[in-house]
PDB file of C-alpha atoms in Angstrom:
ATOM      1  CA  MET A   1      16.775  53.319 -87.856  1.00 85.00           C
ATOM      2  CA  ARG A   2      14.439  55.964 -86.482  1.00 88.00           C
ATOM      3  CA  GLN A   3      15.119  57.478 -83.109  1.00 89.00           C
ATOM      4  CA  LYS A   4      12.438  56.734 -80.536  1.00 91.00           C
ATOM      5  CA  PRO A   5      10.760  59.784 -78.988  1.00 93.00           C
ATOM      6  CA  GLU A   6      12.069  61.108 -75.687  1.00 94.00           C
ATOM      7  CA  VAL A   7       9.792  60.346 -72.732  1.00 95.00           C
ATOM      8  CA  LEU A   8       9.173  63.604 -70.877  1.00 96.00           C
ATOM      9  CA  ALA A   9       6.742  62.236 -68.280  1.00 96.00           C
ATOM     10  CA  ARG A  10       4.655  59.182 -67.402  1.00 94.00           C
ATOM     11  CA  GLU A  11       1.611  59.063 -65.166  1.00 94.00           C
ATOM     12  CA  ILE A  12      -1.078  56.509 -64.356  1.00 93.00           C
ATOM     13  CA  VAL A  13      -4.327  58.443 -64.909  1.00 95.00           C
ATOM     14  CA  ALA A  14      -6.868  55.648 -64.307  1.00 94.00           C
ATOM     15  CA  THR A  15      -6.831  52.199 -62.797  1.00 92.00           C
ATOM     16  CA  SER A  16      -9.102  49.173 -62.462  1.00 88.00           C
ATOM     17  CA  ARG A  17      -8.756  45.674 -61.048  1.00 81.00           C
ATOM     18  CA  LEU A  18      -6.953  44.495 -64.209  1.00 76.00           C
ATOM     19  CA  PHE A  19      -5.634  47.523 -66.083  1.00 80.00           C
ATOM     20  CA  CYS A  20      -4.050  50.931 -65.767  1.00 87.00           C
ATOM     21  CA  VAL A  21      -4.259  53.782 -68.241  1.00 92.00           C
ATOM     22  CA  GLU A  22      -0.863  55.398 -68.557  1.00 92.00           C
ATOM     23  CA  GLU A  23      -0.431  58.872 -70.001  1.00 94.00           C
ATOM     24  CA  VAL A  24       2.951  59.358 -71.665  1.00 94.00           C
ATOM     25  CA  GLN A  25       4.325  62.782 -72.665  1.00 96.00           C
ATOM     26  CA  LEU A  26       6.683  62.410 -75.651  1.00 94.00           C
ATOM     27  CA  ARG A  27       9.009  64.643 -77.671  1.00 94.00           C
ATOM     28  CA  PHE A  28       9.798  63.401 -81.174  1.00 95.00           C
ATOM     29  CA  SER A  29      13.146  63.970 -82.904  1.00 93.00           C
ATOM     30  CA  ASN A  30      11.640  66.846 -84.933  1.00 94.00           C
ATOM     31  CA  GLY A  31      10.667  68.652 -81.687  1.00 95.00           C
ATOM     32  CA  VAL A  32       6.934  67.903 -81.838  1.00 95.00           C
ATOM     33  CA  GLU A  33       5.459  66.963 -78.460  1.00 96.00           C
ATOM     34  CA  ARG A  34       2.436  64.705 -78.014  1.00 95.00           C
ATOM     35  CA  THR A  35       0.548  62.978 -75.235  1.00 95.00           C
ATOM     36  CA  TYR A  36      -0.206  59.291 -75.748  1.00 93.00           C
ATOM     37  CA  GLU A  37      -2.403  57.075 -73.608  1.00 92.00           C
ATOM     38  CA  ARG A  38      -1.947  53.354 -73.392  1.00 90.00           C
ATOM     39  CA  LEU A  39      -3.539  50.469 -71.569  1.00 87.00           C
ATOM     40  CA  VAL A  40      -1.067  48.558 -69.411  1.00 83.00           C
ATOM     41  CA  GLY A  41      -1.844  45.392 -67.500  1.00 72.00           C
ATOM     42  CA  LYS A  42      -1.347  45.261 -63.766  1.00 64.00           C
ATOM     43  CA  GLY A  43       1.497  42.942 -62.906  1.00 54.00           C
ATOM     44  CA  ALA A  44       2.641  43.168 -66.521  1.00 48.00           C
ATOM     45  CA  GLY A  45       5.725  41.202 -67.361  1.00 57.00           C
ATOM     46  CA  TYR A  46       4.402  37.659 -67.184  1.00 73.00           C
ATOM     47  CA  GLY A  47       2.372  37.930 -70.376  1.00 87.00           C
ATOM     48  CA  ALA A  48      -0.161  35.644 -71.961  1.00 92.00           C
ATOM     49  CA  VAL A  49      -0.254  32.586 -74.184  1.00 97.00           C
ATOM     50  CA  MET A  50      -2.551  31.436 -77.027  1.00 98.00           C
ATOM     51  CA  ILE A  51      -2.534  27.815 -78.189  1.00 98.00           C
ATOM     52  CA  VAL A  52      -3.151  26.388 -81.661  1.00 98.00           C
ATOM     53  CA  ALA A  53      -3.906  22.826 -80.545  1.00 98.00           C
ATOM     54  CA  MET A  54      -4.088  20.347 -83.417  1.00 98.00           C
ATOM     55  CA  LEU A  55      -6.509  17.434 -82.944  1.00 98.00           C
ATOM     56  CA  ASP A  56      -5.150  15.864 -86.135  1.00 97.00           C
ATOM     57  CA  SER A  57      -3.386  17.147 -89.255  1.00 95.00           C
ATOM     58  CA  ASP A  58      -6.466  19.135 -90.360  1.00 97.00           C
ATOM     59  CA  HIS A  59      -8.349  20.290 -87.252  1.00 98.00           C
ATOM     60  CA  ALA A  60      -7.543  22.784 -84.493  1.00 98.00           C
ATOM     61  CA  VAL A  61      -9.342  23.170 -81.171  1.00 98.00           C
ATOM     62  CA  LEU A  62     -11.619  26.151 -80.591  1.00 98.00           C
ATOM     63  CA  VAL A  63     -13.248  27.100 -77.294  1.00 98.00           C
ATOM     64  CA  GLU A  64     -16.319  29.220 -76.649  1.00 97.00           C
ATOM     65  CA  GLU A  65     -16.448  31.593 -73.716  1.00 93.00           C
ATOM     66  CA  TYR A  66     -18.234  34.732 -72.636  1.00 92.00           C
ATOM     67  CA  CYS A  67     -16.167  37.818 -73.506  1.00 88.00           C
ATOM     68  CA  GLY A  68     -16.818  40.967 -71.482  1.00 84.00           C
ATOM     69  CA  GLY A  69     -15.302  43.234 -74.140  1.00 83.00           C
ATOM     70  CA  THR A  70     -17.887  42.289 -76.766  1.00 88.00           C
ATOM     71  CA  ASP A  71     -20.624  41.221 -74.293  1.00 90.00           C
ATOM     72  CA  ALA A  72     -21.064  38.001 -76.262  1.00 91.00           C
ATOM     73  CA  TYR A  73     -20.076  34.358 -76.371  1.00 95.00           C
ATOM     74  CA  GLU A  74     -17.154  34.080 -78.757  1.00 96.00           C
ATOM     75  CA  MET A  75     -15.170  31.237 -80.295  1.00 97.00           C
ATOM     76  CA  SER A  76     -11.396  31.513 -80.123  1.00 97.00           C
ATOM     77  CA  LEU A  77      -8.273  29.545 -79.345  1.00 98.00           C
ATOM     78  CA  PRO A  78      -7.473  28.461 -75.788  1.00 98.00           C
ATOM     79  CA  LYS A  79      -5.480  31.211 -74.076  1.00 96.00           C
ATOM     80  CA  GLY A  80      -4.643  32.726 -70.729  1.00 93.00           C
ATOM     81  CA  LEU A  81      -2.148  34.494 -68.527  1.00 89.00           C
ATOM     82  CA  ILE A  82       1.301  33.148 -67.815  1.00 92.00           C
ATOM     83  CA  GLU A  83       1.672  32.672 -64.060  1.00 91.00           C
ATOM     84  CA  PRO A  84       4.652  34.131 -62.151  1.00 89.00           C
ATOM     85  CA  GLY A  85       7.642  31.782 -62.552  1.00 92.00           C
ATOM     86  CA  GLU A  86       5.940  29.782 -65.327  1.00 94.00           C
ATOM     87  CA  ASP A  87       7.510  29.511 -68.781  1.00 95.00           C
ATOM     88  CA  VAL A  88       5.526  29.917 -72.002  1.00 97.00           C
ATOM     89  CA  LEU A  89       5.244  26.203 -72.833  1.00 98.00           C
ATOM     90  CA  ALA A  90       4.191  25.235 -69.295  1.00 97.00           C
ATOM     91  CA  ALA A  91       1.526  27.958 -69.386  1.00 97.00           C
ATOM     92  CA  ALA A  92       0.311  26.685 -72.765  1.00 98.00           C
ATOM     93  CA  GLU A  93       0.033  23.133 -71.423  1.00 98.00           C
ATOM     94  CA  ARG A  94      -1.850  24.314 -68.315  1.00 97.00           C
ATOM     95  CA  GLU A  95      -4.272  26.580 -70.222  1.00 97.00           C
ATOM     96  CA  LEU A  96      -4.989  23.862 -72.802  1.00 98.00           C
ATOM     97  CA  LYS A  97      -5.907  21.435 -69.998  1.00 97.00           C
ATOM     98  CA  GLU A  98      -7.994  24.037 -68.145  1.00 96.00           C
ATOM     99  CA  GLU A  99      -9.928  25.363 -71.131  1.00 96.00           C
ATOM    100  CA  ALA A 100     -10.155  22.496 -73.612  1.00 97.00           C
ATOM    101  CA  GLY A 101      -9.501  19.296 -71.664  1.00 97.00           C
ATOM    102  CA  PHE A 102      -6.377  18.310 -73.608  1.00 98.00           C
ATOM    103  CA  GLY A 103      -2.692  17.925 -72.872  1.00 98.00           C
ATOM    104  CA  ALA A 104      -0.033  17.946 -75.588  1.00 98.00           C
ATOM    105  CA  ARG A 105       3.066  15.790 -75.995  1.00 98.00           C
ATOM    106  CA  GLN A 106       4.616  18.373 -78.351  1.00 98.00           C
ATOM    107  CA  LEU A 107       4.627  22.126 -77.718  1.00 98.00           C
ATOM    108  CA  GLU A 108       6.415  24.685 -79.889  1.00 98.00           C
ATOM    109  CA  HIS A 109       6.609  28.463 -79.520  1.00 98.00           C
ATOM    110  CA  LEU A 110       5.666  30.050 -82.870  1.00 97.00           C
ATOM    111  CA  THR A 111       5.674  33.820 -82.391  1.00 97.00           C
ATOM    112  CA  GLU A 112       4.601  36.799 -80.330  1.00 95.00           C
ATOM    113  CA  LEU A 113       1.611  38.930 -81.397  1.00 95.00           C
ATOM    114  CA  SER A 114       0.135  42.188 -80.183  1.00 89.00           C
ATOM    115  CA  LEU A 115      -3.483  43.235 -80.425  1.00 81.00           C
ATOM    116  CA  SER A 116      -3.345  46.999 -80.747  1.00 84.00           C
ATOM    117  CA  PRO A 117       0.224  48.269 -80.321  1.00 86.00           C
ATOM    118  CA  GLY A 118      -0.842  51.901 -80.645  1.00 83.00           C
ATOM    119  CA  TYR A 119      -2.874  51.666 -77.441  1.00 83.00           C
ATOM    120  CA  MET A 120      -1.936  48.504 -75.565  1.00 82.00           C
ATOM    121  CA  SER A 121       1.351  47.198 -74.157  1.00 80.00           C
ATOM    122  CA  GLN A 122       0.202  43.569 -73.887  1.00 82.00           C
ATOM    123  CA  LYS A 123       1.547  40.842 -76.162  1.00 88.00           C
ATOM    124  CA  ILE A 124       0.610  37.193 -76.463  1.00 94.00           C
ATOM    125  CA  GLN A 125       2.855  34.189 -77.130  1.00 96.00           C
ATOM    126  CA  VAL A 126       1.517  31.782 -79.776  1.00 98.00           C
ATOM    127  CA  VAL A 127       2.220  28.084 -79.176  1.00 98.00           C
ATOM    128  CA  LEU A 128       1.554  25.129 -81.476  1.00 98.00           C
ATOM    129  CA  ALA A 129       0.407  22.027 -79.586  1.00 98.00           C
ATOM    130  CA  THR A 130       0.374  18.619 -81.279  1.00 98.00           C
ATOM    131  CA  ASP A 131       0.004  14.972 -80.299  1.00 98.00           C
ATOM    132  CA  LEU A 132      -2.919  15.780 -77.997  1.00 98.00           C
ATOM    133  CA  TYR A 133      -4.383  13.516 -75.335  1.00 98.00           C
ATOM    134  CA  GLU A 134      -7.365  13.971 -73.034  1.00 97.00           C
ATOM    135  CA  ASP A 135      -6.453  15.572 -69.707  1.00 97.00           C
ATOM    136  CA  SER A 136      -7.995  18.374 -67.740  1.00 94.00           C
ATOM    137  CA  LEU A 137      -7.288  20.753 -64.894  1.00 94.00           C
ATOM    138  CA  GLU A 138      -9.711  22.969 -63.037  1.00 93.00           C
ATOM    139  CA  GLY A 139      -9.356  26.534 -64.261  1.00 88.00           C
ATOM    140  CA  ASP A 140     -10.603  29.915 -63.160  1.00 85.00           C
ATOM    141  CA  GLU A 141     -13.403  30.207 -65.732  1.00 86.00           C
ATOM    142  CA  PRO A 142     -16.834  30.956 -64.214  1.00 85.00           C
ATOM    143  CA  GLU A 143     -18.500  28.249 -66.334  1.00 89.00           C
ATOM    144  CA  PRO A 144     -17.343  25.321 -68.488  1.00 88.00           C
ATOM    145  CA  MET A 145     -16.186  26.252 -71.966  1.00 92.00           C
ATOM    146  CA  ARG A 146     -17.703  24.610 -75.005  1.00 95.00           C
ATOM    147  CA  VAL A 147     -15.006  22.907 -77.079  1.00 97.00           C
ATOM    148  CA  ASP A 148     -15.288  22.837 -80.879  1.00 97.00           C
ATOM    149  CA  ARG A 149     -12.932  22.501 -83.796  1.00 97.00           C
ATOM    150  CA  VAL A 150     -12.083  24.145 -87.083  1.00 98.00           C
ATOM    151  CA  ASN A 151     -10.686  22.614 -90.261  1.00 98.00           C
ATOM    152  CA  LEU A 152      -7.596  24.550 -91.377  1.00 97.00           C
ATOM    153  CA  ARG A 153      -9.042  24.477 -94.912  1.00 97.00           C
ATOM    154  CA  GLU A 154     -11.979  26.593 -93.696  1.00 97.00           C
ATOM    155  CA  LEU A 155     -10.210  29.612 -92.166  1.00 97.00           C
ATOM    156  CA  ALA A 156     -11.725  32.065 -94.659  1.00 96.00           C
ATOM    157  CA  ALA A 157     -15.206  30.885 -93.656  1.00 97.00           C
ATOM    158  CA  LEU A 158     -14.247  31.048 -89.975  1.00 97.00           C
ATOM    159  CA  ALA A 159     -13.275  34.709 -90.448  1.00 96.00           C
ATOM    160  CA  GLN A 160     -16.855  35.372 -91.629  1.00 97.00           C
ATOM    161  CA  ASN A 161     -18.394  33.729 -88.543  1.00 97.00           C
ATOM    162  CA  PRO A 162     -19.852  36.504 -86.334  1.00 96.00           C
ATOM    163  CA  GLN A 163     -18.960  34.440 -83.252  1.00 96.00           C
ATOM    164  CA  PHE A 164     -15.242  34.375 -84.194  1.00 97.00           C
ATOM    165  CA  THR A 165     -13.825  37.916 -84.179  1.00 95.00           C
ATOM    166  CA  GLU A 166     -10.396  37.757 -82.526  1.00 94.00           C
ATOM    167  CA  GLY A 167      -7.776  38.793 -85.075  1.00 94.00           C
ATOM    168  CA  ARG A 168      -4.870  37.334 -83.072  1.00 94.00           C
ATOM    169  CA  ALA A 169      -6.521  33.905 -83.107  1.00 97.00           C
ATOM    170  CA  LEU A 170      -7.092  34.059 -86.857  1.00 97.00           C
ATOM    171  CA  ALA A 171      -3.484  35.136 -87.459  1.00 97.00           C
ATOM    172  CA  ALA A 172      -2.253  32.290 -85.218  1.00 98.00           C
ATOM    173  CA  LEU A 173      -4.318  29.736 -87.154  1.00 98.00           C
ATOM    174  CA  TYR A 174      -2.942  30.958 -90.507  1.00 98.00           C
ATOM    175  CA  LEU A 175       0.636  30.898 -89.156  1.00 97.00           C
ATOM    176  CA  ALA A 176       0.205  27.355 -87.846  1.00 98.00           C
ATOM    177  CA  ARG A 177      -1.408  26.227 -91.114  1.00 98.00           C
ATOM    178  CA  ASP A 178       1.476  27.656 -93.150  1.00 97.00           C
ATOM    179  CA  LEU A 179       4.069  26.013 -90.898  1.00 97.00           C
ATOM    180  CA  LEU A 180       2.308  22.639 -90.996  1.00 97.00           C
ATOM    181  CA  THR A 181       2.019  22.917 -94.795  1.00 97.00           C
ATOM    182  CA  GLN A 182       5.772  23.653 -95.097  1.00 96.00           C
ATOM    183  CA  ARG A 183       6.499  20.603 -92.954  1.00 96.00           C
ATOM    184  CA  GLY A 184       4.239  18.406 -95.097  1.00 94.00           C
ATOM    185  CA  VAL A 185       1.908  17.676 -92.169  1.00 93.00           C
ATOM    186  CA  PHE A 186      -1.071  19.570 -93.613  1.00 92.00           C
ATOM    187  CA  GLN A 187      -2.134  19.216 -97.240  1.00 89.00           C
ATOM    188  CA  PRO A 188      -4.178  22.252 -98.415  1.00 84.00           C
TER     189      PRO A 188
END
């Protein structure tokens, strides 16, 4: 196993309402020193959750919301921050109700994904939600989200949709599809 670099210094060099840019001075085992910058969330430690919510054996819920990073309305999976003291499955249930108007009788943690580990510390927990029922909670979104669906047989086409660009969401859908196929729930 490789030895992690020695941290020589850390400093927050920029900050906003949501994020901090941390500069990290490192020395690698071969003596080479480098400065890395990474985006760290304020109040990091609670994390985030993304939900693959299955309407039936073939279809997953998608939501459309305005995304500041791309300055566009994008389709993705329901997701959000885990509140202090909240566990992953409770956060998934809450976010699903807030963003899509569904509760789930079955919730299962699938995996943890990162977006850009070279530059960001944040990770997201992926949860599979099944046996859905209509239920909603008021969320913190500035406007109602449009709810849509995707057939798990059409993920390649979804990846070509210019309104669906989030790689984590696509990976989560493929992981859920593979798991449901292994369990005999989904027939490709």
